Amino acid sequence: MIYLLLSILSSSIIFVVFNLYKKYGVNTLQAIIVNYFIACAVGFFGFIKSTDITAIPHKDWFLGTLILGVLFIVVFYLAAITTQRSGLSVVSVATKMSVAIPVLFGILYFNESSGIMKSVGIILALVAVYLSSVKNRSGIAIKKENLIFPILVFLGSGIIDTSIKFLEASYVSKTEVALFSSTIFAIAGIIGVMVLIVQGFLGRLRVTKRNLLGGVALGIPNYFSIYFLVLALRSEGMESSTVFTINNVAIVLVSTLLGIVLFKEHLIPKNWIGIFLAILSIILVATS
């Protein structure tokens, strides 16, 4: 449980960093790409004692990290488009409700438990995510022509979590968790640099110290959010459907509370109902 709590804390810090980006005018794309290299460096220099880098492409999980690295960049790009066209609330709902995909995968593929309390808890968790994320009284409105983008964010985010669980359970040994996590970030970073190179040729690249510092601030908690999540998934007595449900709902809960305390965000009645349901769903899933 301690690993799960640390993953939730790390992911919630990411929320704080993203909010500070708006305040200090940080270029999100550049900071995200820098963040991947920082996250990779944290793993390689902080948690990996010695390894032969040339042996990484021969690991059984390497192909999976290639796919995950690509998905990290693609889902981020789709999330950016969704934010611009439909708003931040839509992205938040699409990202967090994608927990349904790895939860169903855990129940169907790994034959995890699905009792009444757990099922009710998962359903309440999805409702809680929606209600906690809606920031206007009229609810979330999406134009038909923009509907494809949150759907792709939903599918992409769910596939990322599902892939991490599958690779962790099938191919990643106990001693390779840090290497596995770092490799994902390294690949995402390399792909991101390719994007920046293209922007450079188009004359749209302007790297600043502010963007670099933003990447450093994001990279450290980002690495630990994945590292501790993988460790939580490996914990005995913790099913992946339980881990993902508690993780996603708790991140929404903690992020919402941090928004109130640190950024003076105002909540509407729907948000408070969502917070209550989030707490209730965590209790039901955790005790099922």
mmCIF file of C-alpha atoms in Angstrom:
data_model
loop_
_atom_site.group_PDB
_atom_site.id
_atom_site.type_symbol
_atom_site.label_atom_id
_atom_site.label_comp_id
_atom_site.label_asym_id
_atom_site.label_seq_id
_atom_site.Cartn_x
_atom_site.Cartn_y
_atom_site.Cartn_z
ATOM 1 C CA MET A 1 0.000 0.000 0.000
ATOM 2 C CA ILE A 2 2.904 2.376 0.679
ATOM 3 C CA TYR A 3 4.005 2.157 -2.969
ATOM 4 C CA LEU A 4 0.489 3.024 -4.118
ATOM 5 C CA LEU A 5 0.366 6.036 -1.786
ATOM 6 C CA LEU A 6 3.741 7.241 -3.078
ATOM 7 C CA SER A 7 2.561 6.862 -6.690
ATOM 8 C CA ILE A 8 -0.582 8.900 -5.888
ATOM 9 C CA LEU A 9 1.517 11.594 -4.199
ATOM 10 C CA SER A 10 3.925 11.770 -7.150
ATOM 11 C CA SER A 11 1.091 12.036 -9.690
ATOM 12 C CA SER A 12 -0.587 14.752 -7.617
ATOM 13 C CA ILE A 13 2.655 16.769 -7.613
ATOM 14 C CA ILE A 14 2.553 16.560 -11.417
ATOM 15 C CA PHE A 15 -0.822 18.312 -11.251
ATOM 16 C CA VAL A 16 0.723 21.145 -9.204
ATOM 17 C CA VAL A 17 3.608 21.507 -11.696
ATOM 18 C CA PHE A 18 1.229 21.703 -14.670
ATOM 19 C CA ASN A 19 -0.722 24.459 -12.933
ATOM 20 C CA LEU A 20 2.497 26.390 -12.325
ATOM 21 C CA TYR A 21 3.278 26.143 -16.054
ATOM 22 C CA LYS A 22 0.334 28.443 -16.768
ATOM 23 C CA LYS A 23 1.462 30.926 -14.122
ATOM 24 C CA TYR A 24 5.074 31.162 -15.349
ATOM 25 C CA GLY A 25 4.439 30.810 -19.092
ATOM 26 C CA VAL A 26 6.264 27.509 -19.583
ATOM 27 C CA ASN A 27 6.059 25.896 -23.037
ATOM 28 C CA THR A 28 4.318 22.631 -22.176
ATOM 29 C CA LEU A 29 5.641 20.583 -25.116
ATOM 30 C CA GLN A 30 9.271 21.513 -24.493
ATOM 31 C CA ALA A 31 8.935 20.941 -20.750
ATOM 32 C CA ILE A 32 7.313 17.544 -21.344
ATOM 33 C CA ILE A 33 10.186 16.437 -23.593
ATOM 34 C CA VAL A 34 12.838 17.651 -21.122
ATOM 35 C CA ASN A 35 10.866 15.895 -18.386
ATOM 36 C CA TYR A 36 11.239 12.528 -20.123
ATOM 37 C CA PHE A 37 15.042 12.799 -20.101
ATOM 38 C CA ILE A 38 15.086 13.948 -16.471
ATOM 39 C CA ALA A 39 12.829 11.034 -15.502
ATOM 40 C CA CYS A 40 15.115 8.653 -17.387
ATOM 41 C CA ALA A 41 18.194 10.100 -15.649
ATOM 42 C CA VAL A 42 16.584 9.754 -12.198
ATOM 43 C CA GLY A 43 16.106 6.053 -12.837
ATOM 44 C CA PHE A 44 19.498 5.354 -14.391
ATOM 45 C CA PHE A 45 21.594 7.269 -11.875
ATOM 46 C CA GLY A 46 19.438 6.848 -8.786
ATOM 47 C CA PHE A 47 18.124 3.300 -8.893
ATOM 48 C CA ILE A 48 20.223 1.291 -11.354
ATOM 49 C CA LYS A 49 23.549 0.167 -9.910
ATOM 50 C CA SER A 50 25.101 -1.203 -13.076
ATOM 51 C CA THR A 51 23.742 -2.275 -16.431
ATOM 52 C CA ASP A 52 24.881 -2.851 -19.990
ATOM 53 C CA ILE A 53 22.902 -0.318 -22.027
ATOM 54 C CA THR A 54 23.593 -2.248 -25.234
ATOM 55 C CA ALA A 55 21.703 -5.209 -23.753
ATOM 56 C CA ILE A 56 18.458 -3.231 -23.319
ATOM 57 C CA PRO A 57 17.209 -3.794 -26.919
ATOM 58 C CA HIS A 58 17.470 -7.549 -26.278
ATOM 59 C CA LYS A 59 15.210 -7.475 -23.204
ATOM 60 C CA ASP A 60 11.877 -9.259 -23.577
ATOM 61 C CA TRP A 61 10.047 -6.067 -22.571
ATOM 62 C CA PHE A 62 11.922 -3.713 -24.936
ATOM 63 C CA LEU A 63 9.352 -3.828 -27.756
ATOM 64 C CA GLY A 64 6.701 -2.960 -25.198
ATOM 65 C CA THR A 65 8.662 0.092 -24.023
ATOM 66 C CA LEU A 66 8.975 1.240 -27.650
ATOM 67 C CA ILE A 67 5.201 1.138 -27.999
ATOM 68 C CA LEU A 68 4.717 2.874 -24.640
ATOM 69 C CA GLY A 69 7.216 5.598 -25.550
ATOM 70 C CA VAL A 70 5.294 6.350 -28.732
ATOM 71 C CA LEU A 71 1.972 6.291 -26.865
ATOM 72 C CA PHE A 72 3.282 8.735 -24.234
ATOM 73 C CA ILE A 73 3.953 11.341 -26.948
ATOM 74 C CA VAL A 74 0.827 10.623 -29.023
ATOM 75 C CA VAL A 75 -1.564 10.696 -26.057
ATOM 76 C CA PHE A 76 0.013 13.934 -24.822
ATOM 77 C CA TYR A 77 -0.478 15.506 -28.269
ATOM 78 C CA LEU A 78 -4.102 14.323 -28.412
ATOM 79 C CA ALA A 79 -4.669 15.622 -24.869
ATOM 80 C CA ALA A 80 -3.328 19.025 -25.947
ATOM 81 C CA ILE A 81 -5.717 19.124 -28.921
ATOM 82 C CA THR A 82 -8.623 18.054 -26.702
ATOM 83 C CA THR A 83 -7.807 20.777 -24.181
ATOM 84 C CA GLN A 84 -7.752 23.428 -26.904
ATOM 85 C CA ARG A 85 -11.011 22.318 -28.523
ATOM 86 C CA SER A 86 -13.087 21.023 -25.591
ATOM 87 C CA GLY A 87 -11.441 22.195 -22.370
ATOM 88 C CA LEU A 88 -9.349 20.809 -19.503
ATOM 89 C CA SER A 89 -12.292 19.089 -17.816
ATOM 90 C CA VAL A 90 -12.862 16.878 -20.867
ATOM 91 C CA VAL A 91 -9.209 15.782 -20.841
ATOM 92 C CA SER A 92 -9.330 15.046 -17.120
ATOM 93 C CA VAL A 93 -12.458 12.911 -17.468
ATOM 94 C CA ALA A 94 -11.167 11.050 -20.547
ATOM 95 C CA THR A 95 -7.790 10.327 -18.919
ATOM 96 C CA LYS A 96 -9.025 9.168 -15.528
ATOM 97 C CA MET A 97 -12.110 7.255 -16.703
ATOM 98 C CA SER A 98 -9.774 5.221 -18.912
ATOM 99 C CA VAL A 99 -9.118 3.252 -15.705
ATOM 100 C CA ALA A 100 -12.040 1.086 -16.860
ATOM 101 C CA ILE A 101 -9.786 -0.487 -19.524
ATOM 102 C CA PRO A 102 -6.982 -1.865 -17.265
ATOM 103 C CA VAL A 103 -9.565 -2.803 -14.611
ATOM 104 C CA LEU A 104 -11.534 -4.924 -17.094
ATOM 105 C CA PHE A 105 -8.272 -6.365 -18.426
ATOM 106 C CA GLY A 106 -7.200 -7.407 -14.928
ATOM 107 C CA ILE A 107 -10.542 -9.080 -14.232
ATOM 108 C CA LEU A 108 -10.819 -10.864 -17.595
ATOM 109 C CA TYR A 109 -7.161 -11.701 -18.376
ATOM 110 C CA PHE A 110 -5.726 -12.259 -14.889
ATOM 111 C CA ASN A 111 -8.984 -13.631 -13.420
ATOM 112 C CA GLU A 112 -8.996 -11.055 -10.634
ATOM 113 C CA SER A 113 -11.905 -10.839 -8.211
ATOM 114 C CA SER A 114 -15.044 -8.906 -9.124
ATOM 115 C CA GLY A 115 -17.368 -9.090 -6.103
ATOM 116 C CA ILE A 116 -20.389 -6.858 -5.513
ATOM 117 C CA MET A 117 -18.536 -4.373 -3.281
ATOM 118 C CA LYS A 118 -15.672 -4.046 -5.731
ATOM 119 C CA SER A 119 -17.986 -3.668 -8.732
ATOM 120 C CA VAL A 120 -20.032 -0.989 -6.981
ATOM 121 C CA GLY A 121 -16.804 0.746 -5.934
ATOM 122 C CA ILE A 122 -15.494 0.799 -9.518
ATOM 123 C CA ILE A 123 -18.780 2.213 -10.856
ATOM 124 C CA LEU A 124 -18.809 4.890 -8.131
ATOM 125 C CA ALA A 125 -15.166 5.658 -8.982
ATOM 126 C CA LEU A 126 -16.064 6.432 -12.600
ATOM 127 C CA VAL A 127 -18.979 8.637 -11.517
ATOM 128 C CA ALA A 128 -16.720 10.367 -8.991
ATOM 129 C CA VAL A 129 -14.105 11.139 -11.642
ATOM 130 C CA TYR A 130 -16.725 12.754 -13.868
ATOM 131 C CA LEU A 131 -18.356 14.834 -11.131
ATOM 132 C CA SER A 132 -15.012 15.945 -9.674
ATOM 133 C CA SER A 133 -13.761 17.091 -13.082
ATOM 134 C CA VAL A 134 -16.778 19.094 -14.258
ATOM 135 C CA LYS A 135 -15.975 22.762 -13.610
ATOM 136 C CA ASN A 136 -19.174 24.392 -14.835
ATOM 137 C CA ARG A 137 -22.790 23.975 -13.871
ATOM 138 C CA SER A 138 -23.949 22.962 -17.339
ATOM 139 C CA GLY A 139 -21.689 19.893 -17.454
ATOM 140 C CA ILE A 140 -19.232 18.901 -20.179
ATOM 141 C CA ALA A 141 -20.232 19.887 -23.714
ATOM 142 C CA ILE A 142 -18.325 18.506 -26.692
ATOM 143 C CA LYS A 143 -18.971 19.377 -30.329
ATOM 144 C CA LYS A 144 -19.560 16.354 -32.556
ATOM 145 C CA GLU A 145 -16.571 17.118 -34.764
ATOM 146 C CA ASN A 146 -14.280 17.127 -31.692
ATOM 147 C CA LEU A 147 -15.621 13.959 -30.087
ATOM 148 C CA ILE A 148 -12.936 11.734 -31.649
ATOM 149 C CA PHE A 149 -10.126 13.406 -29.655
ATOM 150 C CA PRO A 150 -11.308 12.622 -26.087
ATOM 151 C CA ILE A 151 -12.222 9.115 -27.276
ATOM 152 C CA LEU A 152 -8.646 8.608 -28.481
ATOM 153 C CA VAL A 153 -7.269 10.049 -25.214
ATOM 154 C CA PHE A 154 -9.517 7.623 -23.304
ATOM 155 C CA LEU A 155 -8.331 4.631 -25.355
ATOM 156 C CA GLY A 156 -4.675 5.710 -25.369
ATOM 157 C CA SER A 157 -4.513 6.305 -21.617
ATOM 158 C CA GLY A 158 -6.231 2.978 -20.939
ATOM 159 C CA ILE A 159 -3.871 1.109 -23.274
ATOM 160 C CA ILE A 160 -0.843 2.671 -21.539
ATOM 161 C CA ASP A 161 -1.947 1.485 -18.089
ATOM 162 C CA THR A 162 -2.948 -1.934 -19.430
ATOM 163 C CA SER A 163 0.386 -2.365 -21.233
ATOM 164 C CA ILE A 164 2.351 -1.440 -18.108
ATOM 165 C CA LYS A 165 0.456 -4.076 -16.133
ATOM 166 C CA PHE A 166 0.884 -6.733 -18.822
ATOM 167 C CA LEU A 167 4.610 -6.115 -19.284
ATOM 168 C CA GLU A 168 5.225 -5.893 -15.533
ATOM 169 C CA ALA A 169 3.467 -9.202 -14.910
ATOM 170 C CA SER A 170 4.846 -11.071 -17.921
ATOM 171 C CA TYR A 171 8.366 -9.843 -18.665
ATOM 172 C CA VAL A 172 9.826 -7.435 -16.076
ATOM 173 C CA SER A 173 11.853 -9.063 -13.320
ATOM 174 C CA LYS A 174 11.984 -7.655 -9.787
ATOM 175 C CA THR A 175 15.452 -6.198 -10.365
ATOM 176 C CA GLU A 176 14.514 -4.499 -13.645
ATOM 177 C CA VAL A 177 11.683 -2.209 -12.497
ATOM 178 C CA ALA A 178 13.892 0.922 -12.524
ATOM 179 C CA LEU A 179 15.464 0.009 -15.873
ATOM 180 C CA PHE A 180 12.054 -0.713 -17.402
ATOM 181 C CA SER A 181 10.651 2.636 -16.200
ATOM 182 C CA SER A 182 13.707 4.599 -17.341
ATOM 183 C CA THR A 183 13.679 3.008 -20.795
ATOM 184 C CA ILE A 184 10.067 4.082 -21.397
ATOM 185 C CA PHE A 185 10.957 7.691 -20.600
ATOM 186 C CA ALA A 186 14.147 7.557 -22.685
ATOM 187 C CA ILE A 187 12.244 6.410 -25.771
ATOM 188 C CA ALA A 188 9.537 9.038 -25.259
ATOM 189 C CA GLY A 189 12.264 11.665 -24.884
ATOM 190 C CA ILE A 190 14.036 10.623 -28.089
ATOM 191 C CA ILE A 191 10.771 10.802 -30.031
ATOM 192 C CA GLY A 192 10.113 14.204 -28.465
ATOM 193 C CA VAL A 193 13.515 15.491 -29.606
ATOM 194 C CA MET A 194 12.603 14.471 -33.158
ATOM 195 C CA VAL A 195 9.501 16.640 -32.831
ATOM 196 C CA LEU A 196 11.632 19.577 -31.624
ATOM 197 C CA ILE A 197 14.045 19.109 -34.548
ATOM 198 C CA VAL A 198 11.131 19.374 -36.968
ATOM 199 C CA GLN A 199 9.962 22.526 -35.165
ATOM 200 C CA GLY A 200 13.500 23.893 -35.462
ATOM 201 C CA PHE A 201 13.520 23.430 -39.228
ATOM 202 C CA LEU A 202 10.142 25.149 -39.397
ATOM 203 C CA GLY A 203 11.497 28.060 -37.356
ATOM 204 C CA ARG A 204 9.063 27.514 -34.464
ATOM 205 C CA LEU A 205 11.573 26.355 -31.838
ATOM 206 C CA ARG A 206 12.620 28.661 -29.006
ATOM 207 C CA VAL A 207 14.211 26.883 -26.062
ATOM 208 C CA THR A 208 14.346 28.918 -22.851
ATOM 209 C CA LYS A 209 15.738 28.383 -19.349
ATOM 210 C CA ARG A 210 12.177 28.533 -18.033
ATOM 211 C CA ASN A 211 11.123 25.576 -20.180
ATOM 212 C CA LEU A 212 14.162 23.552 -19.109
ATOM 213 C CA LEU A 213 13.465 24.177 -15.414
ATOM 214 C CA GLY A 214 9.833 23.256 -15.992
ATOM 215 C CA GLY A 215 10.967 19.935 -17.432
ATOM 216 C CA VAL A 216 13.186 19.240 -14.421
ATOM 217 C CA ALA A 217 10.352 20.028 -12.008
ATOM 218 C CA LEU A 218 8.053 17.641 -13.865
ATOM 219 C CA GLY A 219 10.540 14.848 -14.583
ATOM 220 C CA ILE A 220 11.310 13.886 -10.985
ATOM 221 C CA PRO A 221 7.727 13.229 -9.788
ATOM 222 C CA ASN A 222 6.835 11.773 -13.200
ATOM 223 C CA TYR A 223 9.474 9.063 -12.867
ATOM 224 C CA PHE A 224 8.331 8.127 -9.375
ATOM 225 C CA SER A 225 4.675 8.032 -10.419
ATOM 226 C CA ILE A 226 5.484 5.181 -12.831
ATOM 227 C CA TYR A 227 8.171 3.540 -10.674
ATOM 228 C CA PHE A 228 5.970 3.302 -7.586
ATOM 229 C CA LEU A 229 2.945 2.286 -9.662
ATOM 230 C CA VAL A 230 4.863 -0.699 -11.038
ATOM 231 C CA LEU A 231 6.001 -1.625 -7.520
ATOM 232 C CA ALA A 232 2.405 -1.354 -6.285
ATOM 233 C CA LEU A 233 1.273 -3.675 -9.082
ATOM 234 C CA ARG A 234 3.905 -6.181 -7.953
ATOM 235 C CA SER A 235 2.785 -6.100 -4.312
ATOM 236 C CA GLU A 236 1.305 -9.308 -2.941
ATOM 237 C CA GLY A 237 -2.400 -9.172 -2.210
ATOM 238 C CA MET A 238 -2.924 -6.102 -4.452
ATOM 239 C CA GLU A 239 -4.839 -6.863 -7.641
ATOM 240 C CA SER A 240 -4.280 -4.561 -10.618
ATOM 241 C CA SER A 241 -7.997 -3.693 -10.808
ATOM 242 C CA THR A 242 -7.787 -2.483 -7.201
ATOM 243 C CA VAL A 243 -4.507 -0.621 -7.717
ATOM 244 C CA PHE A 244 -5.638 1.243 -10.846
ATOM 245 C CA THR A 245 -9.022 2.176 -9.409
ATOM 246 C CA ILE A 246 -7.633 3.538 -6.138
ATOM 247 C CA ASN A 247 -4.713 5.205 -7.932
ATOM 248 C CA ASN A 248 -6.799 7.114 -10.474
ATOM 249 C CA VAL A 249 -9.597 8.133 -8.114
ATOM 250 C CA ALA A 250 -7.193 9.173 -5.361
ATOM 251 C CA ILE A 251 -5.205 11.309 -7.829
ATOM 252 C CA VAL A 252 -8.405 13.141 -8.788
ATOM 253 C CA LEU A 253 -9.292 13.541 -5.102
ATOM 254 C CA VAL A 254 -5.867 14.794 -3.984
ATOM 255 C CA SER A 255 -5.459 17.023 -7.060
ATOM 256 C CA THR A 256 -8.843 18.622 -6.419
ATOM 257 C CA LEU A 257 -7.958 19.312 -2.782
ATOM 258 C CA LEU A 258 -4.569 20.727 -3.799
ATOM 259 C CA GLY A 259 -6.333 22.970 -6.294
ATOM 260 C CA ILE A 260 -8.456 24.375 -3.456
ATOM 261 C CA VAL A 261 -5.538 24.883 -1.057
ATOM 262 C CA LEU A 262 -2.787 26.055 -3.411
ATOM 263 C CA PHE A 263 -4.641 27.696 -6.311
ATOM 264 C CA LYS A 264 -7.857 28.862 -4.599
ATOM 265 C CA GLU A 265 -10.016 26.910 -7.042
ATOM 266 C CA HIS A 266 -13.755 27.063 -6.420
ATOM 267 C CA LEU A 267 -15.867 23.908 -6.497
ATOM 268 C CA ILE A 268 -19.492 23.601 -7.538
ATOM 269 C CA PRO A 269 -21.879 21.161 -5.777
ATOM 270 C CA LYS A 270 -21.173 18.449 -8.381
ATOM 271 C CA ASN A 271 -17.480 18.540 -7.431
ATOM 272 C CA TRP A 272 -18.214 18.046 -3.725
ATOM 273 C CA ILE A 273 -20.502 15.118 -4.543
ATOM 274 C CA GLY A 274 -17.679 13.695 -6.672
ATOM 275 C CA ILE A 275 -15.217 14.022 -3.782
ATOM 276 C CA PHE A 276 -17.616 12.196 -1.445
ATOM 277 C CA LEU A 277 -18.156 9.402 -3.987
ATOM 278 C CA ALA A 278 -14.385 9.186 -4.582
ATOM 279 C CA ILE A 279 -13.759 8.563 -0.888
ATOM 280 C CA LEU A 280 -16.596 6.022 -0.754
ATOM 281 C CA SER A 281 -15.356 4.184 -3.854
ATOM 282 C CA ILE A 282 -11.807 3.935 -2.457
ATOM 283 C CA ILE A 283 -13.165 2.448 0.779
ATOM 284 C CA LEU A 284 -15.309 -0.096 -1.106
ATOM 285 C CA VAL A 285 -12.543 -1.179 -3.494
ATOM 286 C CA ALA A 286 -9.820 -1.250 -0.828
ATOM 287 C CA THR A 287 -11.894 -3.393 1.546
ATOM 288 C CA SER A 288 -13.427 -5.715 -1.054
#
